[in-house]
CSV table of C-alpha atoms in Angstrom, one decimal:
chain,number,residue,atom,x,y,z
A,228,MET,CA,108.8,88.8,116.2
A,229,GLU,CA,106.2,89.2,113.3
A,230,ASP,CA,103.7,91.9,114.0
A,231,LYS,CA,100.0,90.9,114.0
A,232,PRO,CA,97.9,92.3,111.2
A,233,ILE,CA,95.1,94.7,112.3
A,234,GLU,CA,91.6,94.2,111.0
A,235,THR,CA,89.9,97.5,111.0
A,236,THR,CA,86.7,98.9,109.4
A,237,LEU,CA,87.1,98.5,105.7
A,238,TYR,CA,85.6,101.1,103.3
A,239,SER,CA,84.9,100.2,99.6
A,240,LEU,CA,84.9,102.5,96.6
A,241,GLY,CA,82.2,100.5,95.0
A,242,ASP,CA,78.4,101.3,94.9
A,243,ALA,CA,77.1,97.8,95.8
A,244,PRO,CA,76.4,97.0,99.4
A,245,PRO,CA,79.2,94.8,100.9
A,246,LEU,CA,78.8,91.1,101.1
A,247,GLU,CA,79.7,88.9,104.0
A,248,THR,CA,82.7,86.8,102.9
A,249,ALA,CA,84.9,84.2,104.4
A,250,ASP,CA,88.0,86.4,103.8
A,251,ARG,CA,88.6,87.0,107.5
A,252,ARG,CA,91.9,86.6,109.1
A,253,ASP,CA,92.5,84.1,111.9
A,254,SER,CA,91.3,85.8,115.1
A,255,SER,CA,94.3,84.4,117.0
A,256,ARG,CA,96.6,86.2,114.7
A,257,THR,CA,94.6,89.4,114.3
A,258,LEU,CA,94.0,92.6,116.3
A,259,THR,CA,90.4,93.7,115.5
A,260,LEU,CA,89.7,97.4,115.8
A,261,PHE,CA,86.4,98.1,114.1
A,262,ARG,CA,84.9,101.6,114.2
A,263,VAL,CA,82.2,102.1,116.8
A,264,GLY,CA,78.9,103.5,115.6
A,265,SER,CA,75.3,103.4,116.7
A,266,VAL,CA,72.2,102.0,115.0
A,267,ILE,CA,68.7,103.3,115.7
A,268,VAL,CA,65.9,100.8,115.6
A,269,ASP,CA,62.3,101.7,116.4
A,270,GLY,CA,63.6,104.9,118.1
A,271,HIS,CA,66.0,103.1,120.3
A,272,ARG,CA,69.8,103.7,119.9
A,273,GLU,CA,72.2,100.7,120.2
A,274,LEU,CA,75.9,100.5,119.9
A,275,CYS,CA,77.4,98.6,116.9
A,276,LEU,CA,80.7,97.9,115.3
A,277,ILE,CA,81.1,98.9,111.6
A,278,LYS,CA,82.9,96.1,109.8
A,279,ASN,CA,82.6,97.2,106.2
A,280,MET,CA,81.1,100.1,104.3
A,281,SER,CA,80.5,101.0,100.7
A,282,ALA,CA,78.4,103.7,99.0
A,283,GLY,CA,75.4,101.4,98.9
A,284,GLY,CA,75.5,99.8,102.4
A,285,MET,CA,77.4,98.4,105.3
A,286,LEU,CA,78.1,95.4,107.5
A,287,ILE,CA,77.8,95.9,111.2
A,288,LYS,CA,78.2,93.8,114.3
A,289,SER,CA,75.0,94.3,116.2
A,290,TYR,CA,74.6,93.9,120.0
A,291,CYS,CA,70.8,93.6,119.7
A,292,MET,CA,68.4,91.5,117.6
A,293,ILE,CA,67.6,93.2,114.2
A,294,PRO,CA,65.5,91.0,111.9
A,295,ALA,CA,65.9,91.2,108.1
A,296,GLY,CA,63.7,93.8,106.5
A,297,THR,CA,63.9,96.2,109.5
A,298,ARG,CA,64.2,99.9,108.9
A,299,VAL,CA,67.3,101.3,110.6
A,300,SER,CA,69.4,104.5,110.8
A,301,VAL,CA,73.1,104.2,111.3
A,302,GLU,CA,75.0,107.1,112.8
A,303,LEU,CA,78.5,107.4,111.3
A,304,LYS,CA,79.6,110.4,113.3
A,305,CYS,CA,77.8,112.8,115.6
A,306,GLY,CA,74.8,114.3,113.9
A,307,ASP,CA,75.4,112.4,110.6
A,308,SER,CA,73.3,109.3,110.0
A,309,VAL,CA,72.3,107.2,107.0
A,310,ALA,CA,68.9,105.4,106.6
A,311,GLY,CA,68.5,102.0,105.2
A,312,THR,CA,67.0,98.5,105.5
A,313,THR,CA,68.6,95.3,106.9
A,314,SER,CA,68.8,92.9,103.9
A,315,TRP,CA,70.2,89.9,105.8
A,316,VAL,CA,71.3,88.7,109.2
A,317,ASN,CA,74.0,86.1,110.0
A,318,GLY,CA,74.5,85.7,113.7
A,319,ASP,CA,75.5,89.1,115.0
A,320,THR,CA,76.5,90.4,111.6
A,321,VAL,CA,73.8,92.5,109.8
A,322,GLY,CA,73.9,93.6,106.2
A,323,ILE,CA,72.3,97.0,105.6
A,324,GLU,CA,71.3,98.5,102.3
A,325,PHE,CA,71.2,102.3,102.2
A,326,ASP,CA,68.2,104.2,100.8
A,327,GLU,CA,70.5,106.3,98.7
A,328,LEU,CA,74.2,106.1,97.8
A,329,VAL,CA,76.6,108.0,100.1
A,330,ASP,CA,79.9,109.6,99.1
A,331,VAL,CA,82.3,107.4,101.0
A,332,VAL,CA,85.5,109.4,100.0
A,333,ALA,CA,84.0,112.7,101.0
A,334,LEU,CA,82.7,111.3,104.2
A,335,LEU,CA,86.1,109.9,105.1
A,336,ALA,CA,87.8,113.2,104.2
A,337,LEU,CA,85.5,115.2,106.4
A,338,SER,CA,86.0,112.7,109.3
A,339,MET,CA,89.7,113.5,109.2
A,340,GLU,CA,89.2,117.1,110.2
A,341,GLY,CA,89.3,116.2,113.8
A,342,PRO,CA,92.3,115.0,115.9
A,343,ARG,CA,92.4,111.4,114.4
A,344,PRO,CA,95.9,110.9,113.0
A,345,ARG,CA,95.2,108.9,109.8
A,346,MET,CA,92.5,107.8,107.3
A,347,PRO,CA,90.9,104.4,107.7
A,348,ARG,CA,91.6,101.5,105.3
A,349,ILE,CA,90.0,101.9,101.8
A,350,GLU,CA,89.5,98.8,99.6
A,351,VAL,CA,91.0,99.6,96.2
A,352,GLY,CA,91.7,96.4,94.2
A,353,CYS,CA,94.2,97.7,91.7
A,354,VAL,CA,97.7,96.7,90.5
A,355,ALA,CA,100.7,98.0,92.3
A,356,TRP,CA,104.5,97.4,92.1
A,357,VAL,CA,106.9,96.5,94.9
A,358,ARG,CA,110.6,97.0,94.6
A,359,ASP,CA,112.4,94.6,96.9
A,360,GLY,CA,116.2,95.2,96.6
A,361,ALA,CA,117.0,95.2,92.9
A,362,ASP,CA,113.8,93.3,91.9
A,363,VAL,CA,110.4,94.9,91.0
A,364,HIS,CA,107.3,92.7,91.4
A,365,ARG,CA,103.8,93.3,90.2
A,366,VAL,CA,101.3,92.7,93.1
A,367,ASP,CA,97.6,93.3,93.8
A,368,ALA,CA,96.9,96.3,96.1
A,369,LEU,CA,93.9,95.2,98.3
A,370,ASP,CA,93.5,98.3,100.5
A,371,VAL,CA,95.3,101.4,101.4
A,372,SER,CA,95.4,104.0,104.2
A,373,GLN,CA,97.6,107.1,104.8
A,374,GLY,CA,100.0,104.9,106.7
A,375,GLY,CA,100.1,101.6,104.9
A,376,ILE,CA,99.1,99.2,102.1
A,377,LYS,CA,97.8,95.7,102.1
A,378,ILE,CA,99.0,93.7,99.1
A,379,ALA,CA,98.5,90.1,97.8
A,380,SER,CA,101.3,88.3,96.0
A,381,GLN,CA,102.6,84.9,95.2
A,382,ARG,CA,106.1,86.3,95.8
A,383,THR,CA,107.3,86.1,99.4
A,384,PHE,CA,108.5,89.3,101.0
A,385,VAL,CA,110.6,89.1,104.2
A,386,VAL,CA,108.8,90.5,107.3
A,387,GLY,CA,110.9,93.4,108.5
A,388,GLY,CA,112.3,94.0,105.0
A,389,ASP,CA,112.5,97.4,103.3
A,390,VAL,CA,110.5,97.8,100.1
A,391,VAL,CA,109.3,100.6,97.9
A,392,VAL,CA,105.6,100.5,96.8
A,393,THR,CA,104.2,102.3,93.8
A,394,LEU,CA,100.4,102.7,93.1
A,395,PRO,CA,99.3,103.8,89.6
A,396,GLY,CA,99.2,107.5,89.4
A,397,LEU,CA,101.1,108.1,92.7
A,398,PRO,CA,104.9,108.5,93.3
A,399,PRO,CA,106.8,105.6,94.9
A,400,PHE,CA,106.7,105.4,98.7
A,401,ALA,CA,109.3,103.6,100.9
A,402,GLY,CA,108.0,101.2,103.6
A,403,VAL,CA,108.6,98.1,105.7
A,404,VAL,CA,106.9,94.8,105.5
A,405,ARG,CA,105.2,94.3,108.9
A,406,TRP,CA,103.2,91.1,108.6
A,407,HIS,CA,102.4,88.2,106.3
A,408,ASN,CA,99.3,86.0,106.3
A,409,VAL,CA,98.2,83.5,103.6
A,410,GLY,CA,99.6,85.3,100.6
A,411,CYS,CA,98.9,88.8,101.9
A,412,PHE,CA,101.4,91.3,103.2
A,413,GLY,CA,101.1,94.5,105.2
A,414,VAL,CA,103.4,97.3,104.4
A,415,THR,CA,103.8,100.3,106.8
A,416,LEU,CA,104.9,103.4,104.9
A,417,ASN,CA,107.9,105.4,106.3
A,418,LYS,CA,106.0,108.6,105.7
A,419,VAL,CA,102.3,109.2,105.9
A,420,LEU,CA,100.6,109.8,102.6
A,421,PRO,CA,99.4,113.5,102.3
A,422,LEU,CA,95.6,113.4,102.8
A,423,PRO,CA,94.8,115.7,99.7
A,424,MET,CA,96.9,113.4,97.5
A,425,LEU,CA,95.2,110.3,98.8
A,426,VAL,CA,91.7,111.7,98.6
A,427,GLY,CA,92.3,112.9,95.0
A,428,TRP,CA,93.7,109.5,94.0
A,429,LEU,CA,90.7,107.7,95.6
A,430,HIS,CA,88.3,109.8,93.6
A,431,GLU,CA,90.1,108.8,90.4
A,432,GLN,CA,90.0,105.1,91.4
A,433,ARG,CA,86.3,105.3,92.1
A,434,GLU,CA,85.5,106.8,88.7
A,435,ARG,CA,87.7,104.1,87.1
A,436,LEU,CA,85.6,101.4,88.9
A,437,ARG,CA,82.3,103.0,87.8
A,438,ALA,CA,83.5,103.3,84.2
A,439,THR,CA,84.4,99.6,84.0
A,440,ALA,CA,81.2,98.4,85.9
């Protein structure tokens, strides 16, 4: 049976606040595991789900009414919060623009010092190569975590098939195709990427993005 893709909190290396897009997977085919946070509005703390985060802002699912233009503070982990202003509201989804840019890579690296087993998904948007048997295919790497990679390709890869994925600047990693949905594929790596290696690579990718902006 084909595994369901998991939609988790997505972190971006870009500086611009994330935009609400229609690129959401069919909820009937997706397991949604957004990170839980808290948003402080007028001194009151409310739970929220963090959908997407970049250096410049975030998207949250709010369980209370937060009008556009409201000053808020979002707590990312215990004792660590970021101040900003709600820039738009669409139903229960709220866009927040931070007062100052935050270092997303450093924040994620610090959050891994606890018992959590792996790093969250990071949006990368770079070229990658997938070896499927004797063939090597160029694909688009959409996001990466310590345990897997999401790619987009016009080539069809067999769910359950063994592949080898290579990201620019990193050694090849063997994995298994776990799911397929509308031109996107999820590859689970056979071995977890070492955190120092991944964090260093993410720093390089962020500088590349800023240099081409």
